[in-house]
Every structure is written in C-alpha cells, then in structure tokens.
C-alpha cells in the first residue's frame, strides 16, 4: 500500500502540531485508534502496518485525521473502541408530523462517553470539526447548522481546543415545501466526528428518521431543542458594539457596551488558510495573534462570549453583526493626534540632522553671509532672503511628498496595499534601507546629473528673492548624496500613512532643514557657534548607517514572523545582490568615471542580475525524483521488495551534497534509468543529526556526508555499492549496472 501520509493537504489550522505519522494498524474489528503521545505527536496502534514513519513539520493534524475519517467510512463500527461506543448519535426532530410549509428543526444528538469530547466548528490547535451532511426530499429548505456554545479547554503541550463534552445537539432549521409527498418523509444525515481523550478515535454514522405528514405534533425531543437553542450564540445586542483594528501581527478586538465587570472572551473562526495563536484577554480588549495569513486579516468571524460558567452568553460576530462597530481612534482622536505630533517632531529633527552632513554644513555659513551681504545691512531684507531660500528648500520636499502620495494612490489602484501587513512592502522597505545604509557607509555616492546641475545653477545665479528661492532648490538638490538616504527611507515608510500625514511629514523635514538658515539670518552672530567641518561628519554618517541597519534587522524579524525563516534567507540573498550592485556603482560609475568604465559597470551589473536569477532557479527548483524518507525500517522494506535501491545521505548545509543532487543525481538520464528500473530512492537527512544515520556512516567508513549507497539487485544479502563523495550521472548509472 502507498504511504497514507503522502500529499496530505495543509489546512492552516493546526500549526502547533508536528505530528508523527508513525504506524497505522488495523485491529480485528477494522477500527482505527489514534494514541496521543506525551510529546504532542500521535501514533496509530493495531496489527497490520500500512504507514511508514514520517515526521512532518508543516503537515497539519487536521488534514491527517480527515484522511483517516475517509478510510474509516467503510466500517460500520468505526466509532467503537475497545468494545465501547464512545459517541452515540441519534437523529431527532422537534415534531412528529409535518404540515405543508411548516418550519421545524432537525438535529443530531451526540451522547459522549464521560471523559471524552468532540469538536466545535473551529476545533482549535488539534482535532477536526464535527460534520453533518443532510439528505432531505426535494423541496425542503435547510438553513445553516446551529452550533451551541462550546467549551474552551487546555490540553497537554499548551494546546487549546473548543469542544463539547457529555452531550450536544447540532441542529438546523428546516422549511417544508408547500406540497408534501404522500409517503412517510425520510430524513437522513451522514455525520463524521473525532472523539478524543488521551487518544483520538474517528467515527461516523449514517442516520435516518421518518416523519409523517399531517397535523402539527410536537415530539418528545422538544425540550432538548429548547435547551440547546438557548445555548446557540445570538445576534449582537444594539447596546453592544464591537470593532477590529490591526496592530502589527495582532488583530485587536474592542468591545463597547458590555455589562460592567463581566468577563469577555472570543471564540475565533479564522479563515482556512490562516493560522492564529491563543486569544489574549485584557478587560474590554481581546487580541488574536495572527501567525500566518494569505491575505491581511482585518476582522474575523467568531463568537463573543460574555460572562462565565452557567451564566455565560454567546453573540455572533460576522459581517452582518458588526453594524455599529467600535472604530479604533483615528488621527483626530487624542492618541492619534499625539502620534502625529510625535511623527512631525521626529521629521523636524531629521531635517535638522541633515544640516550637519558633509554635503550641507559647509554651505550654511556661505549662504548666510551671502544673504547679509546682499541685504546691505538691512536685517529685515536678510531675513526675507533667508525666507525665500528656505521656501525653495521646503518646496523640494513638498514636491517629493506629492510624488509619494501619487505613487501611493497608483499602488492602491493596482491592488498593492502599502501596509506593514504586506510582506512585499516589508521587502521593499528593507531593500531601500539597506541601499541607503551602503550609501552612508561610503560604498557608493548619489549624484545629480551635470545637465540638471547647470540648469539649476543658471536659475540660482540671479539676485533678489527669486534667486534666493532657486538657491534653496539648488542647495537641496546638490545635497542629494546626504539627504537621499533619509528622504528615501522616509518616503518608503510614508507609503503606509494617509496622504495628508505623508505631506505634513515631508514639509516638517524641509522645515527642519531650513530652520538654521532662518535663525542665523535673524542673528548672524550665532554663526560662530556652528561646529567646524571635519572628519566627525563622516563618522556621523557612518553611525546613521548603523541605525539604518538596526531598522533593517527589525524589518527582517517582522518578515520572519509573517513568512518564516526561508523568507529571511531570500531577503538576505536580495540584499547581497544589492550590495554587489552598489559596490560596482561606487567603484566604476562615478561622476569622474570614463565612458568605458561606466559601460563596464553596466555590463557587470547585468551579469550579476543574470547570475542571481540563474542561481535562484538552480537552488529553488524542486527535485523531479520521488524520494522516500530513510530509516532502517524503510530500507529493509525497500530491499524486501526486490527492487533496486538508491540511498542519498545528505544535509541541507552540505554544499557538495546539493551540487551532486543537482548535477549528478536529479538529471534526465538518471531519472529515466530510475523510472525504467523502478528504483526506490531513499533520502537520509543528516541536517540536524540522527544517531541511526551516524552509525551507518561509521559502518561504511565515512565521518560525514555526502555518502551514496546503491543496491543494484535489491537484495538484503548483497553488499551495497559505495560511491565516492564527488559523483557524476555516469557514476550512478554504472553502479546500477553492477550485479
């Protein structure tokens, strides 16, 4: 039989599980038992082994159990364990007879063995939801399944589940057609569940119920329906309001109008492609940590639970129930206003810092003396000239703000949300910050083209207020090598802000840069307090570069939280390419470089990009061979089949291993020969160490990987062919041809 664990779907709901798909055994009655291990994994017990051991990091427990439930559907006693019927389901209705057009209820009543439990529609960190498929005669309308409020329970290993114990009724509202069939009305329900204690047993049942047509008659199950209908979450009361706000990786839920002092809880129903952590409760604020998401989650369905114990009540939270939602305090609120003031303050400080950069500081004294000289001893005219000069600086920043806002609007139109919840935006900002950090470290310099410089110089050569204005524009653009890292970073972060906030931030950066000119024009005597230019300015640039690297580390951490360790490695590869391109630019493409040197730089950059694209395809291309995970048991089983066996002892950190796999093993010739001979390929992964693999390596005189064993005849008695560390495709083929 094929391994049942191969190709299971990832549901995204059970990330905390790294289950061990160990051995599936079938007992005498055909039932399957799933024993929960103390390590948080699971194993199957019985007699006939039909599943090989396989450790999954990301394959979810829910997908595994769904597959098992399907397997168990052929057994009429699949819900039995050790002779006990752990769950006794029965199909019930709140009426015995139906009238045309009548509304009534039908449900499955589950009576559960003490100490065991079945699961709610969101099972939590483990388990699978209970399922019901209705089968009604034509014309009957079936509403959504009603789920009474479950329990939130903790399990070993800090696992959290939502379940039912002892008894529960899952039911639906039914509307009969205007014309009923003459014969008794047959209602059927197919239900699947997973019942767990220290072990989990999947079960299923095909239930049926016959109702007659005629005068309305309540059944003996009316009280059961009334009991569990009162436990079904209700619509949110008008006085209660609930709203969502996203803060980093957390979805925060704010509740208003709840009874004073009543404890609050939230039972989430996340999207199937998302992974969430445990809800954090803090007064009227509930926080749902988001671990993995395909699309940014801005709100989540679920149940708001008010109260505790027997007095608790549940309220549905969905698109329809959030009518008057509590909105997070916006920019006009007190907290938002303080945040904006803080951002503007930092923007002005950033503008002031620009004045002590090597490109700017030496200019300040010259400009102020020029304004005083042109004013002819009139302080008010010197101040107005400084105002015109400052207006030129601020205008440059305002123009940049407009460009950023327009780019942001264009990005929104094409569906790219510039938010910190979007990993693409994180990568974009990280690359930008790294590139500007390299600039501050002196790897390369930013410069303005000679034509643009000459044109601005002509405008700035005049006198009067117009000349002063263009001198401010000219000074700002000439300072590009120093200001660009700050402005580029600021504009990148500004993509995540509202347009008017972006505009204000850039205005305050310009105001901060222009402030010294205004103050010194009022009192030129303060010029003697300016620091003298020197090497300290270069050191300051480098210190600021380290601050950008610190910001880069923060962004890399966010990316890792969103997309995992592999995303950080990919980001590192992109940053390496950026560093090489920046070095080429700084070495061979400078304002004084010859045309030949610049052409060489362009060609070198293109070669780097082509090599990077090829390397990415080489590294990420998946193997086209079908590999099985190695163990001594799987090797023995493969040899017992009589087929040739190839064993690859490898590790992720072994460069030689990866080179051999790509160029010698996973090649068209070898794949064709493996397919022709029906070779079983086993991969022994030694990345994190494995005592069993270590012993086999020592047995064959090897201290490490790579090592390759070929069993051409597929016999246990025959000695394997030991291949050298460096191999070719022909080496593998020659080994297969040996007898």
XYZ file of C-alpha atoms in Angstrom:
739
model
C 0.000 0.000 0.000
C 1.098 3.585 -0.575
C 2.106 5.732 2.390
C -1.079 7.364 3.633
C 0.781 10.437 4.866
C 1.994 11.452 1.406
C 0.397 14.539 -0.077
C -1.946 15.430 2.766
C -3.399 18.942 2.438
C -2.278 21.735 4.711
C -5.379 23.235 6.307
C -3.531 26.019 8.089
C -5.425 25.432 11.369
C -3.105 23.157 13.307
C 0.299 24.794 13.018
C 1.241 23.833 16.582
C 1.200 20.176 15.678
C 4.204 18.458 14.204
C 2.529 15.042 14.282
C 4.382 11.792 13.806
C 2.666 9.791 11.119
C 4.021 6.605 12.619
C 2.345 3.264 12.015
C -1.279 2.709 11.137
C -2.552 -0.649 12.308
C -5.910 -2.186 11.738
C -7.466 -4.024 14.665
C -9.651 -7.097 14.417
C -12.836 -5.074 14.071
C -11.496 -2.743 11.421
C -11.445 0.310 13.691
C -8.592 2.761 13.952
C -7.205 4.241 17.171
C -5.008 7.315 17.321
C -2.969 7.473 20.531
C -1.811 10.864 21.728
C 1.841 10.910 22.743
C 3.278 12.962 25.571
C 5.446 14.747 23.021
C 2.393 16.246 21.359
C 2.566 13.800 18.445
C 0.331 10.832 17.626
C 0.699 7.198 16.730
C -1.626 4.513 15.416
C -1.950 1.136 17.113
C -3.171 -2.277 15.929
C -1.746 -5.151 13.883
C -1.031 -4.651 10.183
C 1.478 -1.871 9.444
C 0.363 0.150 6.422
C 2.075 3.510 7.039
C 5.778 4.253 7.238
C 7.213 6.573 9.857
C 7.418 10.112 8.612
C 7.944 13.340 10.550
C 6.040 16.303 9.183
C 6.915 19.833 10.174
C 4.053 21.576 8.462
C 1.515 18.891 7.524
C -1.409 19.633 9.774
C -3.061 17.223 12.147
C -6.476 18.112 10.784
C -5.570 17.007 7.260
C -4.314 13.689 8.626
C -7.474 12.995 10.559
C -9.706 13.920 7.628
C -7.920 11.271 5.595
C -8.412 8.751 8.380
C -12.080 9.554 8.673
C -12.464 8.828 4.966
C -10.725 5.477 5.439
C -12.977 4.599 8.316
C -16.214 5.224 6.448
C -16.260 1.679 5.126
C -16.542 0.279 8.652
C -19.911 0.189 10.359
C -18.185 0.097 13.761
C -15.585 2.801 13.170
C -16.765 4.713 16.279
C -16.126 1.708 18.570
C -13.019 1.485 20.719
C -12.321 -1.489 22.990
C -15.938 -2.502 22.662
C -17.221 0.912 23.783
C -19.361 3.165 21.647
C -17.695 6.425 22.660
C -20.251 8.571 20.830
C -23.896 7.574 20.390
C -25.507 9.780 17.742
C -29.213 9.883 17.036
C -31.282 11.867 14.541
C -34.119 13.784 16.213
C -36.730 16.382 15.259
C -38.884 18.709 17.347
C -42.051 17.453 15.578
C -43.543 14.046 14.822
C -45.685 15.254 11.920
C -45.165 17.970 9.305
C -47.650 20.303 7.669
C -47.024 21.878 4.241
C -44.850 24.991 4.513
C -44.150 24.350 8.190
C -40.852 25.319 9.819
C -39.327 22.809 12.178
C -35.946 21.658 13.467
C -33.880 18.550 12.868
C -30.623 17.747 14.632
C -28.106 15.114 15.563
C -27.886 14.463 19.286
C -24.434 13.247 20.330
C -24.166 11.442 23.688
C -20.491 11.264 24.578
C -18.719 8.843 26.918
C -17.568 10.617 30.154
C -14.045 11.996 29.886
C -14.185 12.228 26.083
C -15.041 15.170 23.820
C -15.895 16.067 20.227
C -15.139 19.359 18.469
C -16.825 22.657 17.584
C -16.823 24.179 14.080
C -13.316 25.544 14.826
C -11.517 22.834 16.717
C -8.524 24.905 17.845
C -4.949 23.624 17.983
C -5.934 19.986 17.442
C -8.862 17.838 16.356
C -11.268 18.299 13.480
C -14.748 19.841 13.467
C -17.810 17.626 13.628
C -19.583 17.388 10.254
C -23.171 16.720 9.196
C -24.461 16.212 5.654
C -28.262 16.389 5.388
C -30.372 14.451 2.902
C -33.955 15.700 2.551
C -36.633 15.023 -0.052
C -36.883 17.557 -2.857
C -38.394 20.902 -1.914
C -37.207 21.080 1.702
C -35.089 24.134 2.559
C -32.271 23.593 5.045
C -30.706 26.517 6.913
C -27.179 26.696 8.310
C -26.103 24.312 11.049
C -26.562 25.759 14.536
C -23.633 25.327 16.924
C -24.263 25.679 20.673
C -21.569 27.499 22.615
C -18.614 25.117 23.215
C -16.051 24.914 25.999
C -12.520 26.300 25.689
C -10.152 23.706 27.163
C -6.408 23.318 27.584
C -4.611 20.128 26.613
C -1.038 18.937 27.285
C 1.619 20.851 25.382
C -0.179 24.230 25.738
C -2.756 23.175 23.166
C -6.143 24.824 23.192
C -9.336 23.291 21.800
C -13.023 24.155 21.525
C -15.129 21.113 22.292
C -18.296 19.520 23.629
C -18.430 17.020 26.476
C -21.164 14.684 27.745
C -23.852 15.723 25.242
C -24.585 18.210 22.488
C -27.246 18.771 19.837
C -26.237 20.191 16.459
C -29.356 21.170 14.550
C -30.710 23.147 11.607
C -33.979 24.956 10.847
C -35.998 23.301 8.082
C -38.848 24.645 5.953
C -41.194 22.113 4.366
C -42.424 22.645 0.808
C -45.987 23.688 0.030
C -46.765 20.159 -1.147
C -45.632 17.148 0.826
C -45.121 13.647 -0.572
C -47.806 11.092 0.255
C -45.473 8.503 1.735
C -43.630 8.998 5.078
C -40.938 11.667 4.812
C -37.473 10.165 5.110
C -34.738 12.386 6.524
C -31.160 11.193 6.564
C -27.959 12.598 7.982
C -24.386 11.462 7.459
C -22.125 12.631 10.289
C -18.391 12.350 10.953
C -16.595 13.265 14.158
C -13.403 12.817 16.099
C -13.709 11.879 19.765
C -10.642 12.367 21.960
C -9.336 11.758 25.440
C -5.746 10.532 25.804
C -6.241 9.071 22.351
C -8.480 10.078 19.460
C -10.894 7.816 17.603
C -12.589 8.927 14.380
C -16.222 7.887 13.979
C -19.100 8.221 11.574
C -22.739 7.265 11.286
C -25.498 7.211 8.680
C -28.711 8.167 10.488
C -32.322 8.220 9.313
C -35.646 9.488 10.625
C -39.169 9.084 9.207
C -41.780 11.785 9.780
C -45.370 11.680 8.687
C -47.435 14.408 7.110
C -50.445 15.721 8.961
C -51.477 17.802 11.935
C -48.645 19.512 13.750
C -47.465 17.388 16.658
C -44.545 18.196 18.923
C -42.108 15.373 19.566
C -40.574 14.196 22.799
C -37.350 15.959 21.831
C -38.766 19.471 22.135
C -37.062 20.143 25.458
C -33.698 19.013 24.058
C -34.080 21.506 21.205
C -35.108 24.278 23.608
C -32.108 23.575 25.826
C -29.512 23.733 23.066
C -31.246 26.517 21.118
C -30.737 28.703 24.205
C -27.005 27.950 24.008
C -26.657 28.985 20.353
C -24.904 32.388 20.043
C -27.375 35.199 19.397
C -27.183 38.403 17.419
C -25.151 41.187 18.979
C -27.438 43.431 21.127
C -27.941 47.003 19.966
C -26.211 48.423 23.046
C -23.071 46.369 22.427
C -20.575 47.379 19.811
C -17.529 45.541 18.557
C -14.736 46.680 16.289
C -11.441 45.435 14.929
C -8.081 47.112 14.436
C -4.843 45.624 13.149
C -1.634 46.310 15.096
C 1.331 44.533 13.516
C 0.673 40.788 13.676
C -2.159 41.211 16.185
C -5.865 41.611 15.468
C -7.267 43.685 18.319
C -10.964 43.476 19.190
C -12.530 46.318 21.183
C -15.896 45.773 22.869
C -18.223 48.525 23.976
C -21.495 48.357 25.889
C -20.714 45.059 27.645
C -22.101 44.545 31.182
C -19.796 46.134 33.738
C -17.422 43.642 35.305
C -18.488 40.759 33.062
C -15.514 38.750 31.743
C -15.183 38.744 27.961
C -13.825 36.091 25.630
C -13.690 35.478 21.899
C -14.023 32.093 20.216
C -12.498 32.689 16.758
C -13.409 31.090 13.444
C -10.352 32.023 11.335
C -10.080 31.600 7.549
C -8.993 28.132 6.480
C -5.735 29.494 5.021
C -4.704 31.300 8.225
C -3.003 30.202 11.432
C -3.751 32.015 14.684
C -2.482 31.763 18.224
C -4.407 31.860 21.506
C -6.687 34.806 22.248
C -5.292 37.214 24.847
C -7.966 38.710 27.112
C -7.423 42.112 28.741
C -10.605 43.726 30.029
C -12.648 45.020 27.099
C -9.814 44.393 24.664
C -9.250 40.982 23.094
C -6.214 40.228 20.957
C -5.896 37.471 18.345
C -2.238 36.930 17.318
C -2.002 36.150 13.587
C 0.800 33.692 12.825
C 0.191 33.019 9.125
C -2.160 34.609 6.610
C -2.523 34.626 2.843
C -4.411 37.915 2.766
C -4.229 40.555 5.527
C -6.963 39.795 8.081
C -8.791 42.959 9.121
C -11.639 41.287 11.002
C -12.557 37.740 11.958
C -15.749 35.774 12.395
C -16.336 34.133 15.728
C -18.351 34.273 18.920
C -18.107 36.961 21.603
C -18.581 35.288 24.988
C -19.863 37.429 27.871
C -19.819 36.082 31.416
C -18.551 32.776 32.741
C -19.811 29.420 33.934
C -23.522 28.753 33.607
C -24.308 32.457 33.155
C -22.198 32.988 30.052
C -23.810 34.074 26.787
C -22.512 33.978 23.220
C -23.019 36.538 20.449
C -22.289 36.013 16.773
C -19.546 38.200 15.281
C -19.657 38.400 11.486
C -20.143 40.879 8.650
C -23.837 41.238 9.459
C -23.473 41.693 13.192
C -20.830 44.444 13.046
C -23.178 47.286 12.186
C -22.127 49.993 14.627
C -18.605 48.856 15.238
C -16.207 50.474 17.650
C -13.608 52.073 15.449
C -10.046 52.489 16.633
C -9.209 56.069 17.489
C -8.236 57.783 14.273
C -5.783 60.573 13.624
C -8.204 63.137 15.043
C -8.521 61.297 18.361
C -6.245 62.108 21.288
C -3.935 59.135 20.786
C -3.791 59.676 17.019
C -3.111 63.389 17.461
C -0.237 62.687 19.846
C 1.150 60.124 17.394
C 1.080 62.634 14.535
C 2.752 65.319 16.662
C 5.442 62.818 17.557
C 5.974 61.920 13.892
C 6.207 65.590 12.922
C 8.684 66.232 15.736
C 10.913 63.397 14.549
C 10.592 64.692 10.975
C 11.838 68.131 12.018
C 14.718 66.582 13.992
C 15.619 64.553 10.918
C 15.670 67.716 8.837
C 17.960 69.392 11.374
C 20.314 66.393 11.279
C 20.647 66.849 7.513
C 22.388 70.167 8.145
C 25.391 68.518 9.808
C 26.014 66.210 6.854
C 29.238 66.802 4.870
C 27.250 67.995 1.858
C 25.252 70.632 3.757
C 27.144 72.020 6.763
C 29.879 73.872 4.819
C 27.159 75.653 2.789
C 25.296 77.183 5.744
C 27.867 79.850 6.606
C 28.399 80.818 2.957
C 24.654 81.240 2.339
C 24.022 83.276 5.482
C 26.954 85.608 4.751
C 25.666 85.955 1.194
C 22.199 86.998 2.378
C 23.617 89.506 4.874
C 25.883 90.975 2.204
C 23.075 91.253 -0.353
C 20.768 92.852 2.235
C 23.212 95.775 2.601
C 22.965 95.972 6.371
C 19.166 95.715 6.489
C 18.290 92.811 8.830
C 14.670 92.605 7.637
C 15.799 92.109 3.998
C 18.343 89.476 5.074
C 15.548 87.661 6.868
C 13.244 87.827 3.810
C 16.039 86.487 1.585
C 16.501 83.616 4.053
C 12.724 83.032 3.952
C 12.847 82.794 0.153
C 15.827 80.433 0.371
C 14.002 78.296 2.960
C 10.877 78.288 0.809
C 12.970 76.801 -2.000
C 14.091 74.009 0.334
C 10.564 73.322 1.587
C 9.216 73.355 -1.974
C 11.567 70.498 -2.881
C 10.242 68.442 -0.007
C 6.643 69.327 -0.856
C 7.215 68.170 -4.445
C 8.652 64.904 -3.146
C 5.605 64.498 -0.851
C 3.264 64.948 -3.824
C 5.193 62.307 -5.782
C 4.972 59.858 -2.866
C 1.218 60.439 -2.433
C 0.605 59.944 -6.163
C 2.663 56.752 -6.191
C 0.713 55.525 -3.202
C -2.574 56.241 -4.973
C -1.349 54.435 -8.094
C -0.295 51.484 -5.952
C -3.751 51.303 -4.361
C -5.378 51.265 -7.783
C -3.402 48.236 -8.868
C -4.238 46.445 -5.643
C -0.875 46.632 -3.896
C -1.651 47.733 -0.338
C 1.398 49.524 1.067
C 0.952 48.273 4.594
C 3.184 46.592 7.075
C 0.890 43.552 6.899
C 2.049 43.007 3.314
C 5.334 41.091 3.161
C 6.138 42.637 -0.242
C 6.107 46.079 1.324
C 8.422 44.859 4.097
C 10.879 43.537 1.498
C 10.668 46.800 -0.484
C 11.468 48.959 2.544
C 14.213 46.599 3.748
C 15.975 46.769 0.377
C 15.634 50.551 0.267
C 17.031 50.993 3.773
C 19.947 48.660 3.060
C 20.816 50.502 -0.159
C 20.869 53.846 1.639
C 22.891 52.397 4.526
C 25.529 51.388 1.986
C 25.491 54.968 0.766
C 26.102 56.277 4.281
C 28.974 53.799 4.686
C 30.567 55.229 1.519
C 30.185 52.158 -0.701
C 28.742 54.394 -3.407
C 27.637 58.006 -3.802
C 24.443 59.523 -5.139
C 24.870 62.429 -7.511
C 22.877 64.764 -9.737
C 23.492 64.850 -13.477
C 25.663 67.634 -14.826
C 22.913 68.976 -17.121
C 20.438 69.311 -14.246
C 23.093 70.954 -12.087
C 23.974 73.525 -14.787
C 20.309 74.388 -15.378
C 19.596 74.942 -11.692
C 22.838 76.899 -11.285
C 21.703 79.312 -14.010
C 18.399 79.891 -12.190
C 20.171 80.306 -8.865
C 22.730 82.795 -10.201
C 20.293 85.707 -10.078
C 19.774 88.102 -7.190
C 16.719 89.073 -5.205
C 14.038 86.843 -3.748
C 13.653 84.729 -6.894
C 17.362 83.998 -6.960
C 17.290 83.116 -3.253
C 14.364 80.741 -3.832
C 16.184 78.838 -6.574
C 19.346 78.849 -4.492
C 17.361 76.914 -1.890
C 16.207 74.448 -4.545
C 19.753 74.218 -5.884
C 21.250 73.624 -2.413
C 18.743 70.903 -1.619
C 19.399 69.016 -4.845
C 23.160 69.402 -4.520
C 22.811 67.886 -1.043
C 21.177 64.770 -2.550
C 24.106 62.435 -1.696
C 23.496 63.188 2.002
C 19.736 63.728 2.075
C 18.639 60.856 -0.190
C 19.098 58.090 2.401
C 16.860 59.935 4.835
C 14.320 61.009 2.258
C 14.183 57.603 0.579
C 13.583 55.876 3.895
C 11.018 58.462 4.947
C 9.145 58.187 1.643
C 9.095 54.384 1.922
C 7.572 54.496 5.383
C 5.223 57.265 4.295
C 3.534 54.813 1.904
C 1.880 53.295 4.986
C 0.421 56.659 6.096
C -2.614 58.664 4.929
C -1.806 61.147 2.189
C -2.159 64.288 4.290
C 0.085 62.830 7.011
C 2.698 61.997 4.382
C 2.559 65.559 3.085
C 2.942 67.055 6.582
C 5.890 64.798 7.426
C 7.843 65.910 4.363
C 7.005 69.566 4.994
C 8.418 69.271 8.502
C 11.572 67.583 7.208
C 12.043 70.582 4.900
C 11.241 72.973 7.730
C 13.847 71.264 9.919
C 16.488 71.620 7.217
C 15.579 75.271 6.600
C 15.385 76.224 10.286
C 19.107 77.057 10.748
C 19.004 79.478 7.803
C 16.043 81.315 9.323
C 17.505 81.511 12.816
C 21.005 82.521 11.674
C 19.616 85.157 9.318
C 17.899 86.764 12.318
C 21.152 86.817 14.298
C 24.264 86.167 12.152
C 26.446 86.335 15.297
C 25.265 82.803 16.116
C 27.352 81.563 13.163
C 30.393 81.352 15.420
C 28.641 78.586 17.394
C 28.363 76.317 14.357
C 30.658 73.254 14.550
C 33.625 73.281 12.221
C 33.552 70.804 9.318
C 35.831 67.809 9.765
C 36.170 64.057 9.876
C 33.486 63.885 12.568
C 30.853 64.459 9.852
C 31.947 61.321 8.025
C 31.805 59.356 11.277
C 28.316 60.699 11.932
C 27.201 59.481 8.512
C 28.501 56.024 9.316
C 26.764 55.982 12.712
C 23.494 56.841 11.000
C 24.167 53.984 8.589
C 24.324 51.576 11.541
C 20.973 52.928 12.734
C 19.516 52.037 9.345
C 20.959 48.512 9.668
C 19.235 48.221 13.062
C 15.961 49.179 11.371
C 16.682 46.551 8.725
C 17.006 43.872 11.431
C 13.617 44.873 12.807
C 12.049 44.568 9.359
C 13.713 41.176 8.830
C 12.216 39.991 12.116
C 8.744 41.116 11.011
C 9.210 39.315 7.693
C 10.279 36.158 9.526
C 7.178 36.284 11.695
C 4.997 36.609 8.610
C 6.691 34.239 6.158
C 9.137 32.115 8.155
C 12.900 31.611 8.135
C 13.056 30.915 4.394
C 11.788 34.429 3.697
C 14.652 35.894 5.748
C 17.150 33.862 3.724
C 15.611 35.105 0.465
C 15.760 38.676 1.750
C 19.426 38.146 2.624
C 20.103 36.960 -0.923
C 18.427 40.075 -2.351
C 20.472 42.305 -0.041
C 23.672 40.556 -1.160
C 22.822 41.361 -4.789
C 22.097 44.977 -3.852
C 25.460 45.196 -2.071
C 27.325 43.878 -5.137
C 25.492 46.287 -7.455
C 26.202 49.193 -5.092
C 29.889 48.287 -4.950
C 30.092 48.167 -8.756
C 28.371 51.526 -8.954
C 30.671 53.094 -6.365
C 33.832 51.652 -7.942
C 33.249 52.071 -11.672
C 30.396 54.571 -12.134
C 31.264 57.875 -10.504
C 30.895 61.470 -11.726
C 34.529 61.392 -12.924
C 34.431 57.904 -14.469
C 35.159 57.498 -18.166
C 32.546 56.251 -20.612
C 34.415 52.942 -20.876
C 34.303 52.487 -17.096
C 30.574 53.224 -16.998
C 29.843 50.740 -19.779
C 31.865 48.137 -17.884
C 29.803 48.884 -14.773
C 26.502 48.422 -16.639
C 27.657 45.136 -18.191
C 28.874 43.896 -14.793
C 25.541 44.762 -13.162
C 23.617 42.888 -15.862
C 25.865 39.850 -15.412
C 25.278 39.903 -11.649
C 21.498 40.021 -12.163
C 21.585 37.189 -14.711
C 23.780 35.038 -12.462
C 21.494 35.758 -9.498
C 18.400 34.769 -11.479
C 20.091 31.556 -12.622
C 21.274 30.717 -9.109
C 17.781 31.300 -7.723
C 16.287 28.928 -10.277
C 19.006 26.382 -9.560
C 18.533 26.463 -5.789
C 14.741 26.577 -5.689
C 13.967 24.119 -8.484
C 12.283 21.141 -6.795
C 13.612 17.644 -7.336
C 11.792 15.661 -10.006
C 12.713 12.355 -8.387
C 10.315 10.714 -5.947
C 12.105 10.409 -2.601
C 11.123 8.452 0.461
C 12.388 9.291 3.933
C 15.170 6.987 5.076
C 15.146 4.749 8.131
C 16.467 1.259 8.689
C 12.889 0.004 8.575
C 12.154 1.681 5.236
C 15.456 0.405 3.837
C 14.636 -3.167 4.893
C 11.172 -2.878 3.402
C 12.590 -1.476 0.138
C 15.148 -4.302 -0.121
C 12.463 -6.871 0.606
C 10.586 -5.651 -2.456
C 13.425 -6.887 -4.701
C 13.703 -3.540 -6.485
C 16.988 -1.614 -6.849
C 17.557 0.887 -4.043
C 19.495 4.175 -4.065
C 20.227 5.874 -0.728
C 21.366 9.509 -0.590
C 22.943 10.539 2.747
C 22.755 14.327 2.681
C 22.283 17.517 4.730
C 20.959 20.983 3.955
C 24.281 22.574 4.961
C 26.350 20.288 2.709
C 27.242 22.195 -0.473
C 28.804 19.122 -2.087
C 25.594 17.176 -1.428
C 23.448 19.808 -3.100
C 25.818 20.055 -6.066
C 25.773 16.276 -6.581
C 21.996 16.160 -6.272
C 21.512 18.876 -8.871
C 24.177 17.920 -11.425
C 24.665 14.165 -10.950
C 21.516 12.620 -9.458
C 18.490 14.678 -10.468
C 19.333 14.645 -14.185
C 17.271 13.422 -17.162
C 19.491 10.348 -17.718
C 19.336 9.236 -14.089
C 15.613 9.942 -13.786
C 14.955 7.907 -16.921
C 17.051 4.983 -15.630
C 15.408 5.118 -12.181
C 11.979 5.015 -13.815
C 12.990 2.188 -16.171
C 14.406 0.021 -13.367
C 11.722 1.022 -10.825
C 14.403 2.198 -8.392
C 13.400 3.098 -4.832
C 15.126 6.376 -3.838
C 15.658 6.984 -0.115
C 16.920 10.259 1.326
C 18.766 10.126 4.660
C 18.683 13.678 6.013
C 21.555 14.361 8.450
C 20.897 18.117 8.735
C 20.165 18.080 12.462
C 21.968 14.840 13.237
C 20.495 11.367 13.513
C 22.102 8.558 15.570
C 20.849 5.874 13.183
C 22.352 7.638 10.156
C 25.580 8.327 12.080
C 26.019 4.617 12.801
C 25.503 3.719 9.143
C 28.047 6.347 8.080
C 30.611 4.893 10.525
C 29.811 1.379 9.340
C 30.895 2.340 5.815
C 33.978 4.246 6.970
C 32.593 7.752 6.482
C 32.703 10.550 9.035
C 30.136 12.721 7.297
C 28.055 13.366 4.221
C 27.731 13.026 1.291
C 27.548 9.250 1.067
C 25.716 7.220 -1.559
C 24.730 3.535 -1.366
C 23.408 1.647 -4.370
C 21.750 -1.788 -4.061
C 21.535 -2.850 -7.719
C 19.822 -6.200 -7.094
C 17.607 -5.058 -4.258
C 18.761 -7.907 -2.009
C 19.433 -7.730 1.736
C 22.302 -10.177 1.417
C 24.147 -8.299 -1.326
C 26.662 -5.637 -0.294
C 25.791 -2.119 -1.476
C 27.958 -0.215 -3.933
C 29.588 2.715 -2.093
C 30.001 5.739 -4.364
C 32.686 8.437 -3.906
C 31.878 11.855 -2.425
C 32.052 13.582 -5.816
C 29.951 11.784 -8.394
C 28.584 12.199 -11.900
C 25.463 10.845 -13.527
C 27.557 8.129 -15.153
C 28.866 7.094 -11.717
C 25.291 6.435 -10.594
C 24.373 4.592 -13.797
C 27.496 2.398 -13.621
C 26.642 1.436 -10.045
C 23.125 0.406 -11.066
C 24.557 -1.844 -13.802
C 26.713 -3.794 -11.354
C 25.457 -7.213 -10.270
